[in-house]
């Protein structure tokens, strides 16, 4: 059993791109968890990390120099009125699933998002009509355990490996919806104010 007490949750950087891409690539090649068909190039993946970190957290769970999993948020929509809502994603190495690491990453994302004044976290999750070798319903079950609720489904919207898959939309409200919400703080500004956020142990 993996020991969690030697794992640190820290901010990812572009220098982590290769390790993070190595985690992501099997999801592209062997599963319908992501609807991407081709593994992104290393340079494209570096750009994704860099773009995310201009406003949102991109965090990694590390043991020593080894990245075991990562999570990040991004814009729910580019329209200004959606600014207090973010979309969350998570990917783990296959051999560390079921050890509580996903919960730790999500808890950290939620703490950071709350500090940013984000009020809603959302997730779009690939979902099979019946579980198969490419996709189970485990992600939806995980999100239920983390306090998310289903708010809708897009039916047969993703085609991969010669099969059609649904997409479930889930949400979690993490803050009070007042008439004049405080502005969202960009992640770099937050880490400047609270440096421990960039290398927290949770």
mmCIF file of N, CA and C in Angstrom, residues 95-182:
data_model
loop_
_atom_site.group_PDB
_atom_site.id
_atom_site.type_symbol
_atom_site.label_atom_id
_atom_site.label_comp_id
_atom_site.label_asym_id
_atom_site.label_seq_id
_atom_site.Cartn_x
_atom_site.Cartn_y
_atom_site.Cartn_z
ATOM 1 N N UNK A 95 -0.956 3.026 -11.127
ATOM 2 C CA UNK A 95 -0.631 2.214 -9.955
ATOM 3 C C UNK A 95 -0.879 2.917 -8.630
ATOM 4 N N UNK A 96 -1.388 4.152 -8.645
ATOM 5 C CA UNK A 96 -1.675 4.856 -7.384
ATOM 6 C C UNK A 96 -3.164 5.155 -7.222
ATOM 7 N N UNK A 97 -3.990 4.621 -8.093
ATOM 8 C CA UNK A 97 -5.431 4.843 -7.951
ATOM 9 C C UNK A 97 -5.953 4.070 -6.742
ATOM 10 N N UNK A 98 -6.984 4.640 -6.111
ATOM 11 C CA UNK A 98 -7.609 3.970 -4.984
ATOM 12 C C UNK A 98 -6.853 4.089 -3.678
ATOM 13 N N UNK A 99 -5.865 4.987 -3.620
ATOM 14 C CA UNK A 99 -5.047 5.156 -2.409
ATOM 15 C C UNK A 99 -5.318 6.473 -1.692
ATOM 16 N N UNK A 100 -6.331 7.218 -2.116
ATOM 17 C CA UNK A 100 -6.655 8.476 -1.472
ATOM 18 C C UNK A 100 -5.958 9.683 -2.057
ATOM 19 N N UNK A 101 -5.133 9.459 -3.089
ATOM 20 C CA UNK A 101 -4.385 10.570 -3.661
ATOM 21 C C UNK A 101 -5.298 11.532 -4.422
ATOM 22 N N UNK A 102 -6.283 10.987 -5.112
ATOM 23 C CA UNK A 102 -7.228 11.848 -5.820
ATOM 24 C C UNK A 102 -7.968 12.766 -4.865
ATOM 25 N N UNK A 103 -8.360 12.247 -3.723
ATOM 26 C CA UNK A 103 -9.029 13.066 -2.720
ATOM 27 C C UNK A 103 -8.118 14.192 -2.242
ATOM 28 N N UNK A 104 -6.844 13.887 -2.009
ATOM 29 C CA UNK A 104 -5.914 14.913 -1.554
ATOM 30 C C UNK A 104 -5.741 16.018 -2.586
ATOM 31 N N UNK A 105 -5.618 15.631 -3.840
ATOM 32 C CA UNK A 105 -5.480 16.633 -4.896
ATOM 33 C C UNK A 105 -6.742 17.490 -4.997
ATOM 34 N N UNK A 106 -7.909 16.864 -4.959
ATOM 35 C CA UNK A 106 -9.151 17.622 -5.069
ATOM 36 C C UNK A 106 -9.364 18.525 -3.867
ATOM 37 N N UNK A 107 -9.024 18.044 -2.666
ATOM 38 C CA UNK A 107 -9.147 18.896 -1.491
ATOM 39 C C UNK A 107 -8.256 20.136 -1.613
ATOM 40 N N UNK A 108 -7.052 19.949 -2.138
ATOM 41 C CA UNK A 108 -6.146 21.082 -2.320
ATOM 42 C C UNK A 108 -6.676 22.047 -3.367
ATOM 43 N N UNK A 109 -7.176 21.514 -4.474
ATOM 44 C CA UNK A 109 -7.781 22.360 -5.506
ATOM 45 C C UNK A 109 -8.933 23.174 -4.918
ATOM 46 N N UNK A 110 -9.746 22.528 -4.085
ATOM 47 C CA UNK A 110 -10.890 23.224 -3.499
ATOM 48 C C UNK A 110 -10.431 24.325 -2.545
ATOM 49 N N UNK A 111 -9.394 24.067 -1.747
ATOM 50 C CA UNK A 111 -8.864 25.081 -0.841
ATOM 51 C C UNK A 111 -8.330 26.281 -1.620
ATOM 52 N N UNK A 112 -7.595 26.009 -2.687
ATOM 53 C CA UNK A 112 -7.047 27.094 -3.503
ATOM 54 C C UNK A 112 -8.175 27.871 -4.184
ATOM 55 N N UNK A 113 -9.135 27.151 -4.741
ATOM 56 C CA UNK A 113 -10.247 27.810 -5.436
ATOM 57 C C UNK A 113 -11.040 28.689 -4.483
ATOM 58 N N UNK A 114 -11.248 28.223 -3.265
ATOM 59 C CA UNK A 114 -11.937 29.037 -2.267
ATOM 60 C C UNK A 114 -11.154 30.313 -1.979
ATOM 61 N N UNK A 115 -9.844 30.181 -1.853
ATOM 62 C CA UNK A 115 -9.005 31.360 -1.613
ATOM 63 C C UNK A 115 -9.038 32.320 -2.798
ATOM 64 N N UNK A 116 -9.267 31.801 -3.995
ATOM 65 C CA UNK A 116 -9.368 32.649 -5.185
ATOM 66 C C UNK A 116 -10.722 33.347 -5.296
ATOM 67 N N UNK A 117 -11.682 32.975 -4.461
ATOM 68 C CA UNK A 117 -13.071 33.447 -4.512
ATOM 69 C C UNK A 117 -13.886 32.763 -5.603
ATOM 70 N N UNK A 118 -13.412 31.609 -6.084
ATOM 71 C CA UNK A 118 -14.229 30.763 -6.950
ATOM 72 C C UNK A 118 -15.373 30.200 -6.116
ATOM 73 N N UNK A 119 -16.580 30.169 -6.674
ATOM 74 C CA UNK A 119 -17.760 29.714 -5.943
ATOM 75 C C UNK A 119 -18.285 28.366 -6.411
ATOM 76 N N UNK A 120 -18.039 28.014 -7.671
ATOM 77 C CA UNK A 120 -18.554 26.764 -8.233
ATOM 78 C C UNK A 120 -17.417 26.003 -8.911
ATOM 79 N N UNK A 121 -17.326 24.709 -8.635
ATOM 80 C CA UNK A 121 -16.414 23.835 -9.366
ATOM 81 C C UNK A 121 -17.251 22.861 -10.186
ATOM 82 N N UNK A 122 -16.847 22.649 -11.417
ATOM 83 C CA UNK A 122 -17.587 21.768 -12.315
ATOM 84 C C UNK A 122 -16.651 20.713 -12.892
ATOM 85 N N UNK A 123 -17.249 19.629 -13.355
ATOM 86 C CA UNK A 123 -16.482 18.567 -14.011
ATOM 87 C C UNK A 123 -17.316 17.997 -15.144
ATOM 88 N N UNK A 124 -16.679 17.773 -16.280
ATOM 89 C CA UNK A 124 -17.316 17.095 -17.409
ATOM 90 C C UNK A 124 -16.651 15.734 -17.542
ATOM 91 N N UNK A 125 -17.445 14.669 -17.417
ATOM 92 C CA UNK A 125 -16.914 13.327 -17.228
ATOM 93 C C UNK A 125 -17.466 12.393 -18.291
ATOM 94 N N UNK A 126 -16.568 11.745 -19.026
ATOM 95 C CA UNK A 126 -16.992 10.737 -20.002
ATOM 96 C C UNK A 126 -17.698 9.591 -19.271
ATOM 97 N N UNK A 127 -18.772 9.099 -19.872
ATOM 98 C CA UNK A 127 -19.637 8.148 -19.170
ATOM 99 C C UNK A 127 -20.161 7.111 -20.161
ATOM 100 N N UNK A 128 -19.988 5.829 -19.860
ATOM 101 C CA UNK A 128 -20.423 4.788 -20.807
ATOM 102 C C UNK A 128 -21.870 4.373 -20.569
ATOM 103 N N UNK A 129 -22.550 4.005 -21.623
ATOM 104 C CA UNK A 129 -23.875 3.401 -21.477
ATOM 105 C C UNK A 129 -23.756 2.120 -20.654
ATOM 106 N N UNK A 130 -22.714 1.346 -20.947
ATOM 107 C CA UNK A 130 -22.350 0.180 -20.139
ATOM 108 C C UNK A 130 -20.833 0.184 -20.019
ATOM 109 N N UNK A 131 -20.319 -0.139 -18.851
ATOM 110 C CA UNK A 131 -18.870 -0.121 -18.652
ATOM 111 C C UNK A 131 -18.195 -1.080 -19.625
ATOM 112 N N UNK A 132 -17.044 -0.662 -20.148
ATOM 113 C CA UNK A 132 -16.293 -1.513 -21.063
ATOM 114 C C UNK A 132 -14.807 -1.395 -20.755
ATOM 115 N N UNK A 133 -13.968 -1.951 -21.628
ATOM 116 C CA UNK A 133 -12.528 -1.955 -21.361
ATOM 117 C C UNK A 133 -11.890 -0.585 -21.490
ATOM 118 N N UNK A 134 -12.613 0.380 -22.055
ATOM 119 C CA UNK A 134 -12.080 1.721 -22.245
ATOM 120 C C UNK A 134 -12.592 2.735 -21.225
ATOM 121 N N UNK A 135 -13.731 2.437 -20.609
ATOM 122 C CA UNK A 135 -14.335 3.446 -19.735
ATOM 123 C C UNK A 135 -15.261 2.790 -18.714
ATOM 124 N N UNK A 136 -15.057 3.172 -17.443
ATOM 125 C CA UNK A 136 -15.956 2.757 -16.371
ATOM 126 C C UNK A 136 -16.704 3.985 -15.853
ATOM 127 N N UNK A 137 -17.491 3.785 -14.822
ATOM 128 C CA UNK A 137 -18.210 4.890 -14.185
ATOM 129 C C UNK A 137 -17.519 5.337 -12.900
ATOM 130 N N UNK A 138 -16.253 4.941 -12.720
ATOM 131 C CA UNK A 138 -15.545 5.237 -11.478
ATOM 132 C C UNK A 138 -15.391 6.732 -11.226
ATOM 133 N N UNK A 139 -15.187 7.511 -12.285
ATOM 134 C CA UNK A 139 -14.980 8.941 -12.090
ATOM 135 C C UNK A 139 -16.226 9.617 -11.530
ATOM 136 N N UNK A 140 -17.391 9.218 -12.015
ATOM 137 C CA UNK A 140 -18.638 9.773 -11.486
ATOM 138 C C UNK A 140 -18.798 9.380 -10.021
ATOM 139 N N UNK A 141 -18.466 8.123 -9.691
ATOM 140 C CA UNK A 141 -18.558 7.689 -8.297
ATOM 141 C C UNK A 141 -17.600 8.489 -7.413
ATOM 142 N N UNK A 142 -16.381 8.733 -7.906
ATOM 143 C CA UNK A 142 -15.410 9.521 -7.155
ATOM 144 C C UNK A 142 -15.935 10.930 -6.891
ATOM 145 N N UNK A 143 -16.500 11.554 -7.912
ATOM 146 C CA UNK A 143 -17.003 12.918 -7.741
ATOM 147 C C UNK A 143 -18.178 12.962 -6.765
ATOM 148 N N UNK A 144 -19.020 11.939 -6.788
ATOM 149 C CA UNK A 144 -20.086 11.873 -5.784
ATOM 150 C C UNK A 144 -19.482 11.841 -4.376
ATOM 151 N N UNK A 145 -18.439 11.048 -4.183
ATOM 152 C CA UNK A 145 -17.782 10.962 -2.869
ATOM 153 C C UNK A 145 -17.181 12.307 -2.463
ATOM 154 N N UNK A 146 -16.788 13.110 -3.456
ATOM 155 C CA UNK A 146 -16.181 14.410 -3.166
ATOM 156 C C UNK A 146 -17.224 15.519 -3.024
ATOM 157 N N UNK A 147 -18.502 15.159 -3.052
ATOM 158 C CA UNK A 147 -19.548 16.143 -2.812
ATOM 159 C C UNK A 147 -20.126 16.785 -4.057
ATOM 160 N N UNK A 148 -19.778 16.280 -5.237
ATOM 161 C CA UNK A 148 -20.341 16.802 -6.482
ATOM 162 C C UNK A 148 -21.695 16.144 -6.743
ATOM 163 N N UNK A 149 -22.528 16.838 -7.512
ATOM 164 C CA UNK A 149 -23.813 16.272 -7.900
ATOM 165 C C UNK A 149 -23.983 16.379 -9.404
ATOM 166 N N UNK A 150 -24.703 15.430 -9.965
ATOM 167 C CA UNK A 150 -24.971 15.442 -11.401
ATOM 168 C C UNK A 150 -26.001 16.515 -11.729
ATOM 169 N N UNK A 151 -25.721 17.269 -12.787
ATOM 170 C CA UNK A 151 -26.656 18.321 -13.201
ATOM 171 C C UNK A 151 -27.105 18.149 -14.652
ATOM 172 N N UNK A 152 -26.597 17.126 -15.322
ATOM 173 C CA UNK A 152 -27.030 16.912 -16.695
ATOM 174 C C UNK A 152 -26.151 15.915 -17.420
ATOM 175 N N UNK A 153 -26.594 15.537 -18.602
ATOM 176 C CA UNK A 153 -25.833 14.594 -19.424
ATOM 177 C C UNK A 153 -25.992 14.956 -20.895
ATOM 178 N N UNK A 154 -24.868 14.959 -21.613
ATOM 179 C CA UNK A 154 -24.891 15.031 -23.072
ATOM 180 C C UNK A 154 -24.807 13.596 -23.586
ATOM 181 N N UNK A 155 -25.780 13.202 -24.381
ATOM 182 C CA UNK A 155 -25.891 11.814 -24.795
ATOM 183 C C UNK A 155 -25.142 11.559 -26.111
ATOM 184 N N UNK A 156 -24.354 10.477 -26.112
ATOM 185 C CA UNK A 156 -23.655 10.036 -27.323
ATOM 186 C C UNK A 156 -22.916 11.178 -28.006
ATOM 187 N N UNK A 157 -22.192 11.967 -27.211
ATOM 188 C CA UNK A 157 -21.524 13.150 -27.760
ATOM 189 C C UNK A 157 -20.052 12.909 -28.053
ATOM 190 N N UNK A 158 -19.488 11.781 -27.586
ATOM 191 C CA UNK A 158 -18.082 11.489 -27.825
ATOM 192 C C UNK A 158 -17.911 10.146 -28.508
ATOM 193 N N UNK A 159 -17.142 10.122 -29.596
ATOM 194 C CA UNK A 159 -16.938 8.896 -30.367
ATOM 195 C C UNK A 159 -15.464 8.524 -30.319
ATOM 196 N N UNK A 160 -15.163 7.383 -29.744
ATOM 197 C CA UNK A 160 -13.772 6.942 -29.627
ATOM 198 C C UNK A 160 -13.744 5.420 -29.609
ATOM 199 N N UNK A 161 -12.740 4.849 -30.241
ATOM 200 C CA UNK A 161 -12.582 3.393 -30.320
ATOM 201 C C UNK A 161 -13.810 2.725 -30.950
ATOM 202 N N UNK A 162 -14.453 3.449 -31.861
ATOM 203 C CA UNK A 162 -15.598 2.884 -32.562
ATOM 204 C C UNK A 162 -16.866 2.802 -31.735
ATOM 205 N N UNK A 163 -16.917 3.559 -30.633
ATOM 206 C CA UNK A 163 -18.079 3.522 -29.753
ATOM 207 C C UNK A 163 -18.495 4.939 -29.373
ATOM 208 N N UNK A 164 -19.776 5.082 -29.061
ATOM 209 C CA UNK A 164 -20.303 6.363 -28.614
ATOM 210 C C UNK A 164 -20.355 6.392 -27.095
ATOM 211 N N UNK A 165 -19.969 7.534 -26.539
ATOM 212 C CA UNK A 165 -19.995 7.719 -25.085
ATOM 213 C C UNK A 165 -20.744 8.993 -24.733
ATOM 214 N N UNK A 166 -21.369 8.964 -23.548
ATOM 215 C CA UNK A 166 -22.042 10.142 -23.018
ATOM 216 C C UNK A 166 -21.026 11.016 -22.269
ATOM 217 N N UNK A 167 -21.489 12.195 -21.867
ATOM 218 C CA UNK A 167 -20.714 13.045 -20.963
ATOM 219 C C UNK A 167 -21.638 13.543 -19.856
ATOM 220 N N UNK A 168 -21.251 13.271 -18.606
ATOM 221 C CA UNK A 168 -21.993 13.721 -17.436
ATOM 222 C C UNK A 168 -21.410 15.043 -16.960
ATOM 223 N N UNK A 169 -22.266 15.985 -16.617
ATOM 224 C CA UNK A 169 -21.843 17.262 -16.042
ATOM 225 C C UNK A 169 -22.150 17.242 -14.549
ATOM 226 N N UNK A 170 -21.125 17.567 -13.739
ATOM 227 C CA UNK A 170 -21.280 17.569 -12.289
ATOM 228 C C UNK A 170 -20.799 18.901 -11.728
ATOM 229 N N UNK A 171 -21.316 19.266 -10.559
ATOM 230 C CA UNK A 171 -20.929 20.537 -9.958
ATOM 231 C C UNK A 171 -20.852 20.417 -8.444
ATOM 232 N N UNK A 172 -20.073 21.327 -7.854
ATOM 233 C CA UNK A 172 -20.020 21.475 -6.404
ATOM 234 C C UNK A 172 -19.930 22.958 -6.088
ATOM 235 N N UNK A 173 -20.836 23.443 -5.280
ATOM 236 C CA UNK A 173 -20.800 24.839 -4.862
ATOM 237 C C UNK A 173 -19.951 24.932 -3.593
ATOM 238 N N UNK A 174 -18.919 25.778 -3.625
ATOM 239 C CA UNK A 174 -17.960 25.833 -2.529
ATOM 240 C C UNK A 174 -17.951 27.185 -1.818
ATOM 241 N N UNK A 175 -18.859 28.080 -2.205
ATOM 242 C CA UNK A 175 -18.907 29.393 -1.573
ATOM 243 C C UNK A 175 -20.303 29.965 -1.592
ATOM 244 N N UNK A 176 -20.484 31.026 -0.824
ATOM 245 C CA UNK A 176 -21.793 31.693 -0.743
ATOM 246 C C UNK A 176 -21.999 32.601 -1.947
ATOM 247 N N UNK A 177 -23.192 32.543 -2.509
ATOM 248 C CA UNK A 177 -23.531 33.335 -3.684
ATOM 249 C C UNK A 177 -24.238 34.617 -3.237
ATOM 250 N N UNK A 178 -23.443 35.641 -2.995
ATOM 251 C CA UNK A 178 -23.952 36.918 -2.499
ATOM 252 C C UNK A 178 -24.213 37.864 -3.672
ATOM 253 N N UNK A 179 -24.857 38.968 -3.401
ATOM 254 C CA UNK A 179 -25.253 39.879 -4.474
ATOM 255 C C UNK A 179 -24.057 40.607 -5.086
ATOM 256 N N UNK A 180 -22.975 40.768 -4.332
ATOM 257 C CA UNK A 180 -21.777 41.436 -4.858
ATOM 258 C C UNK A 180 -20.553 40.597 -4.498
ATOM 259 N N UNK A 181 -20.302 39.520 -5.240
ATOM 260 C CA UNK A 181 -19.187 38.639 -4.889
ATOM 261 C C UNK A 181 -17.846 39.337 -5.082
ATOM 262 N N UNK A 182 -16.869 39.044 -4.219
ATOM 263 C CA UNK A 182 -15.537 39.625 -4.416
ATOM 264 C C UNK A 182 -14.913 39.112 -5.705
#
